[in-house]
mmCIF file of N, CA and C in Angstrom:
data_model
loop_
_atom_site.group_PDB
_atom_site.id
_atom_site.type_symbol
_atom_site.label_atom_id
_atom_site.label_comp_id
_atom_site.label_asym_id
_atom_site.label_seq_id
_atom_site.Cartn_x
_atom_site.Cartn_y
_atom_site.Cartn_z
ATOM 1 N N UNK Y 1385 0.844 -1.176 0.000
ATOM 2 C CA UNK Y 1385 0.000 0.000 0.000
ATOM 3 C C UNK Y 1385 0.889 1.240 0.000
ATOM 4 N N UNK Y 1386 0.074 2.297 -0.630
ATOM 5 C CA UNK Y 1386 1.262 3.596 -0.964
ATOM 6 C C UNK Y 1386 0.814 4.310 1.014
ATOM 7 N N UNK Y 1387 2.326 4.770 0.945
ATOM 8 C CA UNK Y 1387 2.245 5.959 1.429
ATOM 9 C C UNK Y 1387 1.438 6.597 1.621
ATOM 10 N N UNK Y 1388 0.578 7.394 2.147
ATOM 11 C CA UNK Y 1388 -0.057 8.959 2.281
ATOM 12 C C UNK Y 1388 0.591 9.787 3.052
ATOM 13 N N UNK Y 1389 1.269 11.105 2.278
ATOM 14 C CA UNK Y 1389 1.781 12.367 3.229
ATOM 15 C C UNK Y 1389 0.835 12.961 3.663
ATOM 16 N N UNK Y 1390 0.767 13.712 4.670
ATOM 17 C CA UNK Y 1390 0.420 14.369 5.107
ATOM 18 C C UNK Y 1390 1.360 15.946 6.004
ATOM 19 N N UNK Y 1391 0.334 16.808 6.143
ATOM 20 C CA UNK Y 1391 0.588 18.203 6.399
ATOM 21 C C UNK Y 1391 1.283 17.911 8.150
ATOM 22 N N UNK Y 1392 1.701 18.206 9.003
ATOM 23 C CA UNK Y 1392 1.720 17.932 10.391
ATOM 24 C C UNK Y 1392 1.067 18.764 11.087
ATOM 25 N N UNK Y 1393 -0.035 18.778 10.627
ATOM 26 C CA UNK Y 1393 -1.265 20.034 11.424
ATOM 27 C C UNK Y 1393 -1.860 18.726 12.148
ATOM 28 N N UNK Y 1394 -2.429 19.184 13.531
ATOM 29 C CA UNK Y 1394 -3.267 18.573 14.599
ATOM 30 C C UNK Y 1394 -4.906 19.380 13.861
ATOM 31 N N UNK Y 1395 -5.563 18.146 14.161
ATOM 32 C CA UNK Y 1395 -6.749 18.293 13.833
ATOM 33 C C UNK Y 1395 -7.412 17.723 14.879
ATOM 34 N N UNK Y 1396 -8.654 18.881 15.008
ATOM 35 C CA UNK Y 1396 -9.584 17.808 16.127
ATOM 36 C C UNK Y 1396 -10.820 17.470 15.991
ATOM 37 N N UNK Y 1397 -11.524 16.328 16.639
ATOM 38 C CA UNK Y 1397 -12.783 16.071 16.930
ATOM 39 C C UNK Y 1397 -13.782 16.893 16.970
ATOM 40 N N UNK Y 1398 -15.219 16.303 16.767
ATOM 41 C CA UNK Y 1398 -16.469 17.037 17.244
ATOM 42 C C UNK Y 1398 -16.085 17.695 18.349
ATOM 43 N N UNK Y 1399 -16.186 16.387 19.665
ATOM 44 C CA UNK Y 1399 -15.876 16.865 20.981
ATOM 45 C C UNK Y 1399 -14.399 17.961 21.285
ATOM 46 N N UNK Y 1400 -13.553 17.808 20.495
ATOM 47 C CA UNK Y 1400 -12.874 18.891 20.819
ATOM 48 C C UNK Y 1400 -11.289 17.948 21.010
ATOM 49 N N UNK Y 1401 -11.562 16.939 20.636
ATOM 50 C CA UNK Y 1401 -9.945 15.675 21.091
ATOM 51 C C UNK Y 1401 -9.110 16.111 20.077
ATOM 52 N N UNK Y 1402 -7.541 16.034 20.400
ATOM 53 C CA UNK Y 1402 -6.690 16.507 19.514
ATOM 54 C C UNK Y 1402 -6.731 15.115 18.727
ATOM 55 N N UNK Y 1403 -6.041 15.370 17.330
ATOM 56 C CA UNK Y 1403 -5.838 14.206 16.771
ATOM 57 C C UNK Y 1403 -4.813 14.616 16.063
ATOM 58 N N UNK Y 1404 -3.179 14.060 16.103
ATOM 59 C CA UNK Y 1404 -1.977 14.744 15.787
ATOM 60 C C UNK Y 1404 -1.840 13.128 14.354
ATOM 61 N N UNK Y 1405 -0.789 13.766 13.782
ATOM 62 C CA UNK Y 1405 -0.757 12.826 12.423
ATOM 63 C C UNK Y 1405 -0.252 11.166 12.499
ATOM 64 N N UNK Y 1406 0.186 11.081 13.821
ATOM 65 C CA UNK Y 1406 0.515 9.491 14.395
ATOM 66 C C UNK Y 1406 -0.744 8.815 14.417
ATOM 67 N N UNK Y 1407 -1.275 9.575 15.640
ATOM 68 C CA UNK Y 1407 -2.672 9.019 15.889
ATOM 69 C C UNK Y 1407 -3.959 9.195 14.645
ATOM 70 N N UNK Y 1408 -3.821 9.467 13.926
ATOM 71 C CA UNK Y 1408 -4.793 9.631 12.188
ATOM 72 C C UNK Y 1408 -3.690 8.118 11.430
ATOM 73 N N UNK Y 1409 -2.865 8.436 11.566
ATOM 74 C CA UNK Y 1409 -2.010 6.832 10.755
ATOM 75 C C UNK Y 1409 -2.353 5.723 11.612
ATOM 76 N N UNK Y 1410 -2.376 5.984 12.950
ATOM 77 C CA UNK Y 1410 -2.456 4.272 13.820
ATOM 78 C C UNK Y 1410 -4.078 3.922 13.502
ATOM 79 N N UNK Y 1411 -5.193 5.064 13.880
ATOM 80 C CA UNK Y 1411 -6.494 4.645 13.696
ATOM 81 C C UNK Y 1411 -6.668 4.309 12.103
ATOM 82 N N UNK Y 1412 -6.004 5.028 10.901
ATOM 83 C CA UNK Y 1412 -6.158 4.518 9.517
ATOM 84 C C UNK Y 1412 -5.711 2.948 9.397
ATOM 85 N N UNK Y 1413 -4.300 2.335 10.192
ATOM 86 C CA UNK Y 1413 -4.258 1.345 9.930
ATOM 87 C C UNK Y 1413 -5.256 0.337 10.392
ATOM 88 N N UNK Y 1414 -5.498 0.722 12.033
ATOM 89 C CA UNK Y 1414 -6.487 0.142 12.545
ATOM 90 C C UNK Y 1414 -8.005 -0.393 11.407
ATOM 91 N N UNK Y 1415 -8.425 0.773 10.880
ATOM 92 C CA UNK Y 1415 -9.064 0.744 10.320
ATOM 93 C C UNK Y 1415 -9.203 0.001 8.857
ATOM 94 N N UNK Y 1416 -7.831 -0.376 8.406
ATOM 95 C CA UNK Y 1416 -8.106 -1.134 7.531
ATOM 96 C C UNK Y 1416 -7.879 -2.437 7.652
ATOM 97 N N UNK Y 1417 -7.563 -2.813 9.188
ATOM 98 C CA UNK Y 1417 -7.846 -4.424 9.322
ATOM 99 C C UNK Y 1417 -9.331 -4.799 9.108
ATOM 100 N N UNK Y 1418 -9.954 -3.367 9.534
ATOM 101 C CA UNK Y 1418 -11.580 -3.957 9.631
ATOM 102 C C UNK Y 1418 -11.578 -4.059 11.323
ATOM 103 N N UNK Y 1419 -13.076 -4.296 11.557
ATOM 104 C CA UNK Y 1419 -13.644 -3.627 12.681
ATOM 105 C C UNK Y 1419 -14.618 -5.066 13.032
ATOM 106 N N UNK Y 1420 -14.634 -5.531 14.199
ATOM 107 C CA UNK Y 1420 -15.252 -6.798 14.352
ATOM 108 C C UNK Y 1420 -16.827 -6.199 15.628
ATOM 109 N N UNK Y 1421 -17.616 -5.653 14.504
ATOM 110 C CA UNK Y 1421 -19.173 -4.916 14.366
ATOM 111 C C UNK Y 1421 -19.484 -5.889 15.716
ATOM 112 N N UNK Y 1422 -19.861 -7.230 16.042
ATOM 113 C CA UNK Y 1422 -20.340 -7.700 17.413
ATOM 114 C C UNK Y 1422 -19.753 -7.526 18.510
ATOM 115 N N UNK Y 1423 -18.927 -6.964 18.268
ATOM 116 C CA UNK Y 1423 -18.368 -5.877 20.210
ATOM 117 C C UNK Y 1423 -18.544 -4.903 19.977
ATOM 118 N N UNK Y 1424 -19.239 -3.976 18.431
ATOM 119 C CA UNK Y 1424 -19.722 -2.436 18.807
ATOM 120 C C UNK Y 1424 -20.731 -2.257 19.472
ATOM 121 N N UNK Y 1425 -20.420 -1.175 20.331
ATOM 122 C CA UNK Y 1425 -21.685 -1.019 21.247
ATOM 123 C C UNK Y 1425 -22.664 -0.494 20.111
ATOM 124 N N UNK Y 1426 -23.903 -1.007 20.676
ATOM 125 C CA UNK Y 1426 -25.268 -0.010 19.881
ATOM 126 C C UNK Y 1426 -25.406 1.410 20.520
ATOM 127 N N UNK Y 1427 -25.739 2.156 19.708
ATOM 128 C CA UNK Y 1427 -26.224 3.720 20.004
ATOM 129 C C UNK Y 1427 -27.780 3.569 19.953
ATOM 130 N N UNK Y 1428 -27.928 3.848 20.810
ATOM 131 C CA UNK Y 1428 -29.722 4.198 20.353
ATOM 132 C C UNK Y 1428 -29.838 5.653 20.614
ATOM 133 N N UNK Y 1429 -30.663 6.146 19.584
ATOM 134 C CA UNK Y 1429 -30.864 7.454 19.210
ATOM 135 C C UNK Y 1429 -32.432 7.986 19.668
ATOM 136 N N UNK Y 1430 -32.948 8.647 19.821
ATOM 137 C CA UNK Y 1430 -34.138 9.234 20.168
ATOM 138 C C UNK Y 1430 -34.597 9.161 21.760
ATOM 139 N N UNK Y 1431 -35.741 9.133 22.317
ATOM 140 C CA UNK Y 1431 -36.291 9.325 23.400
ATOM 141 C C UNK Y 1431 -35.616 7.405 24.165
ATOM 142 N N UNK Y 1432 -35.478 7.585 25.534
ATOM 143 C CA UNK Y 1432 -35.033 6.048 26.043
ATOM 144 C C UNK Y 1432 -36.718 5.432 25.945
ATOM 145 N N UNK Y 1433 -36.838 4.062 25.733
ATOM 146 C CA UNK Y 1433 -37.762 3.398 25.762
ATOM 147 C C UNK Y 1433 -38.502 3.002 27.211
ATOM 148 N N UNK Y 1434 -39.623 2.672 26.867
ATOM 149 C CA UNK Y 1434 -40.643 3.115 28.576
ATOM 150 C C UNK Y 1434 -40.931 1.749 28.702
ATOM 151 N N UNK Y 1435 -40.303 0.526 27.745
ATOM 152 C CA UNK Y 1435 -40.556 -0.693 28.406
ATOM 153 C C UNK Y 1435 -39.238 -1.265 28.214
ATOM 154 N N UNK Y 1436 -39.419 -2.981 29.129
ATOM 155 C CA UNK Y 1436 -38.289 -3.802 29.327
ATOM 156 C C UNK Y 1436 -37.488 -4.112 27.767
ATOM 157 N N UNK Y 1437 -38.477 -4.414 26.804
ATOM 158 C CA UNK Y 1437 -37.602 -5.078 25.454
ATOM 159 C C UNK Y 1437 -37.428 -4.031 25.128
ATOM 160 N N UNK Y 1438 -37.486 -2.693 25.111
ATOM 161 C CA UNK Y 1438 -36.762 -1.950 23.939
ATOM 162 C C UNK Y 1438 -37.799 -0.984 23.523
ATOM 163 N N UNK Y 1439 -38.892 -1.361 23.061
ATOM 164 C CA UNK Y 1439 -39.566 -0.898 22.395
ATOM 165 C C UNK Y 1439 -40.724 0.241 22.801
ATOM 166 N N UNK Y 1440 -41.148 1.251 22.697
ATOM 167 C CA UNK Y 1440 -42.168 1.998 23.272
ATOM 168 C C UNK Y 1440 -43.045 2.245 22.229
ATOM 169 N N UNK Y 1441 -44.537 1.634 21.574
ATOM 170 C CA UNK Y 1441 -45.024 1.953 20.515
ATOM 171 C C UNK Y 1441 -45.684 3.214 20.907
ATOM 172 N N UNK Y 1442 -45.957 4.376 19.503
ATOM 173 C CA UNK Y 1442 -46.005 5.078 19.866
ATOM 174 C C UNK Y 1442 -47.902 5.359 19.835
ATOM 175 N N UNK Y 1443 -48.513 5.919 20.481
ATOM 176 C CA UNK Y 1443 -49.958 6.291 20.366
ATOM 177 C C UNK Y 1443 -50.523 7.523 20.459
ATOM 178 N N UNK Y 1444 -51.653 7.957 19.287
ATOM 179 C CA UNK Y 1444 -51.844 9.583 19.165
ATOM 180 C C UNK Y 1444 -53.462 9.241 19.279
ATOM 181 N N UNK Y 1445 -53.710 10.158 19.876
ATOM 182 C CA UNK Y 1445 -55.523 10.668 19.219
ATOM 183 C C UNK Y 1445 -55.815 12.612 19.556
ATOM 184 N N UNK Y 1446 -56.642 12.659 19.052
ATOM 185 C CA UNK Y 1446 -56.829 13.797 18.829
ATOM 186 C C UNK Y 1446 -57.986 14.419 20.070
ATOM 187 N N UNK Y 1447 -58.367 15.750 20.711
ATOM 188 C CA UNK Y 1447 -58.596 15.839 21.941
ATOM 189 C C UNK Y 1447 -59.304 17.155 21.424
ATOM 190 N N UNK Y 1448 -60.672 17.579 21.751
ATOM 191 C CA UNK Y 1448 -61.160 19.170 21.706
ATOM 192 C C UNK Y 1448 -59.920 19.743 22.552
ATOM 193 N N UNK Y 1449 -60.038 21.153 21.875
ATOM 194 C CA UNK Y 1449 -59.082 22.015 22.654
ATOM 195 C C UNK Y 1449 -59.382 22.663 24.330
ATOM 196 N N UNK Y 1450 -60.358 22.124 24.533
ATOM 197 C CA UNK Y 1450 -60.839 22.511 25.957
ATOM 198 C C UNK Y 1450 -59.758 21.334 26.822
ATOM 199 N N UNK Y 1451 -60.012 19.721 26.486
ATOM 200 C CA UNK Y 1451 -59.553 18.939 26.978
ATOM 201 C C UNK Y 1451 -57.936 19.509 27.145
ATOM 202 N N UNK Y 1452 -57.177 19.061 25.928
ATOM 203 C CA UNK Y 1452 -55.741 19.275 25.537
ATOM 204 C C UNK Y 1452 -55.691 20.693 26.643
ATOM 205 N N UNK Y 1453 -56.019 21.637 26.783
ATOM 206 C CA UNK Y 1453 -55.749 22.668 27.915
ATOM 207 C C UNK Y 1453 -56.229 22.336 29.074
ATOM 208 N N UNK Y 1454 -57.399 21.231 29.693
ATOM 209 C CA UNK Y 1454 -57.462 20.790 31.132
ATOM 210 C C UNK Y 1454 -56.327 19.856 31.565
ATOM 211 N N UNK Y 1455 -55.868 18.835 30.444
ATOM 212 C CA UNK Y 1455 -54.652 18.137 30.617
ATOM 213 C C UNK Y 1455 -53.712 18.723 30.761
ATOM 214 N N UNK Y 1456 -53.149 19.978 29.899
ATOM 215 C CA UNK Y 1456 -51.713 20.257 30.343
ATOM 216 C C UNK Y 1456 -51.957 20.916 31.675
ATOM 217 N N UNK Y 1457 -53.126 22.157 32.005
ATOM 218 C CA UNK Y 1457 -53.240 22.623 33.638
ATOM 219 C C UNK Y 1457 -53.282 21.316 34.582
ATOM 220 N N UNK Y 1458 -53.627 20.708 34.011
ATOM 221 C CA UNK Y 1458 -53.324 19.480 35.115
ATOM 222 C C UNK Y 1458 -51.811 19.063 35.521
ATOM 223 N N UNK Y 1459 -51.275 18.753 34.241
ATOM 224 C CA UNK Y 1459 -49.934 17.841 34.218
ATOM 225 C C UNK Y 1459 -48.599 19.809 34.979
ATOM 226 N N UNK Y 1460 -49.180 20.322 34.305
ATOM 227 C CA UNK Y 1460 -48.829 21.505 35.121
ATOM 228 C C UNK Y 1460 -48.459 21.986 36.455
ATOM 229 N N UNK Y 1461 -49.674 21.293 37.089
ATOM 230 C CA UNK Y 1461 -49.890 21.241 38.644
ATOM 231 C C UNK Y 1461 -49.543 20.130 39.276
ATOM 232 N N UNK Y 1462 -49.287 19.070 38.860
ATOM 233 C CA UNK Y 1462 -48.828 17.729 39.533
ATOM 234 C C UNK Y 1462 -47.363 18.002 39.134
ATOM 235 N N UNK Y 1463 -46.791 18.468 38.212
ATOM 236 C CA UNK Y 1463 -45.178 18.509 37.588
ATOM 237 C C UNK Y 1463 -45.141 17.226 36.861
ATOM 238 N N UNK Y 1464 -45.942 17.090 36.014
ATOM 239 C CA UNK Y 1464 -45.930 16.140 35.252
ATOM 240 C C UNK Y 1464 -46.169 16.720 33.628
ATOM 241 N N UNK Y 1465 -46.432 15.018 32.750
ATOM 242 C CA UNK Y 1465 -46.180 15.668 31.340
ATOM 243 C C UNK Y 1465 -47.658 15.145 30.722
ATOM 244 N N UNK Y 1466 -48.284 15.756 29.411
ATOM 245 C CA UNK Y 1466 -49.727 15.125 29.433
ATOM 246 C C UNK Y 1466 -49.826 14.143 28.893
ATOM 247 N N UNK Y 1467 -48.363 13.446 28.455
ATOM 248 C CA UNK Y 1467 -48.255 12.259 28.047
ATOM 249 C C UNK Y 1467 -48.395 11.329 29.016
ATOM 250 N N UNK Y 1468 -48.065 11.571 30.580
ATOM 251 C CA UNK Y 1468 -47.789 10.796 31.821
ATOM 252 C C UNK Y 1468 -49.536 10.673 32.292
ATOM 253 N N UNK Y 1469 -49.883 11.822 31.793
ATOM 254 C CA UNK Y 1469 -51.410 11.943 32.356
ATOM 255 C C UNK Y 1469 -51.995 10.714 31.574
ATOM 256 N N UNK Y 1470 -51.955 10.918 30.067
ATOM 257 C CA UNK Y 1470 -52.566 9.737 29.161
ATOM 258 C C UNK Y 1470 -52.307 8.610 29.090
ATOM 259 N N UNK Y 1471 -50.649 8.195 29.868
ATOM 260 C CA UNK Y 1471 -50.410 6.911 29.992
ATOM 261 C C UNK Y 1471 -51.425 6.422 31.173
ATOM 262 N N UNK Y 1472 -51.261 6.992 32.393
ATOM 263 C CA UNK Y 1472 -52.242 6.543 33.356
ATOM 264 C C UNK Y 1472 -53.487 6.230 33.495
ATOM 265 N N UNK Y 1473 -54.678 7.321 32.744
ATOM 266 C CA UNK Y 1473 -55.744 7.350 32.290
ATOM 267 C C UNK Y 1473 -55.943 6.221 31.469
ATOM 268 N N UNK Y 1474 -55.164 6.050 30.566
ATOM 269 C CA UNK Y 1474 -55.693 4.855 29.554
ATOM 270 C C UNK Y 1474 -55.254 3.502 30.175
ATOM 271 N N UNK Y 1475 -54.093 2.918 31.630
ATOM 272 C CA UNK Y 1475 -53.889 1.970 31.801
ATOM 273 C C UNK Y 1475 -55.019 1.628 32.979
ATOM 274 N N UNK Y 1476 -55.214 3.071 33.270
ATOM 275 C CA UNK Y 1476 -56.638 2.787 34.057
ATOM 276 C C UNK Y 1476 -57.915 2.176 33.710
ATOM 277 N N UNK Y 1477 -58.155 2.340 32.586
ATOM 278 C CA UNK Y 1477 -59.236 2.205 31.933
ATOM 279 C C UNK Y 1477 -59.068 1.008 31.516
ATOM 280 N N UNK Y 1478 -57.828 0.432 31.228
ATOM 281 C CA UNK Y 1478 -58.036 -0.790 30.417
ATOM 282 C C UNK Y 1478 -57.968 -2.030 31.416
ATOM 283 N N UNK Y 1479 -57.526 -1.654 32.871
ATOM 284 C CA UNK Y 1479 -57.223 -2.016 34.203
ATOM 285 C C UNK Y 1479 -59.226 -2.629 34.364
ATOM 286 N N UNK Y 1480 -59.665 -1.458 34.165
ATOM 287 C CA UNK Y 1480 -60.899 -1.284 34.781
ATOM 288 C C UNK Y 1480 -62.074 -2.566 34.447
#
């Protein structure tokens, strides 16, 4: 494999990590052994999930605007969210 020169400027990360021209050659070589993907950790991206497997499906309905404003003065006054209100209400109901 050829060579690549490079400039001897430090370059850095998103986070702000130096990355000097050794360490850009050791991670390039690294990188072209290849990367063994079942010890990468997973990232999960968006809101954390509200159950054990993983998954939180998501559920909408639509509310007169009188309601949607008694729910949030509610969730308001408890320090809660009107999503927390609707989870309860509806596990109540289906409890019931």
């Amino acid at each position: 494999m050829a060579k690549v020169t490079r400039s001897q400027t430090t370059r850095t990360t998103r986070s702000g990590a130096e990355i000097d021209s050794a360490t850009a050659d050791a991670l390039a070589v690294e990188a072209e052994r290849g990367y063994d993907l079942s010890k990468a950790k997973r990232r999960r991206v968006g809101r954390p999930s509200l159950g054990r497997d993983g998954t939180s499906p998501r559920v909408s309905f639509r509310a007169t605007p009188e309601l949607y404003r008694a729910a949030k003065r509610r969730a308001r006054e408890e320090g809660r969210t009107v999503s927390e209100l609707a989870r309860d209400a509806v596990a109540r109901y289906v409890r019931s």
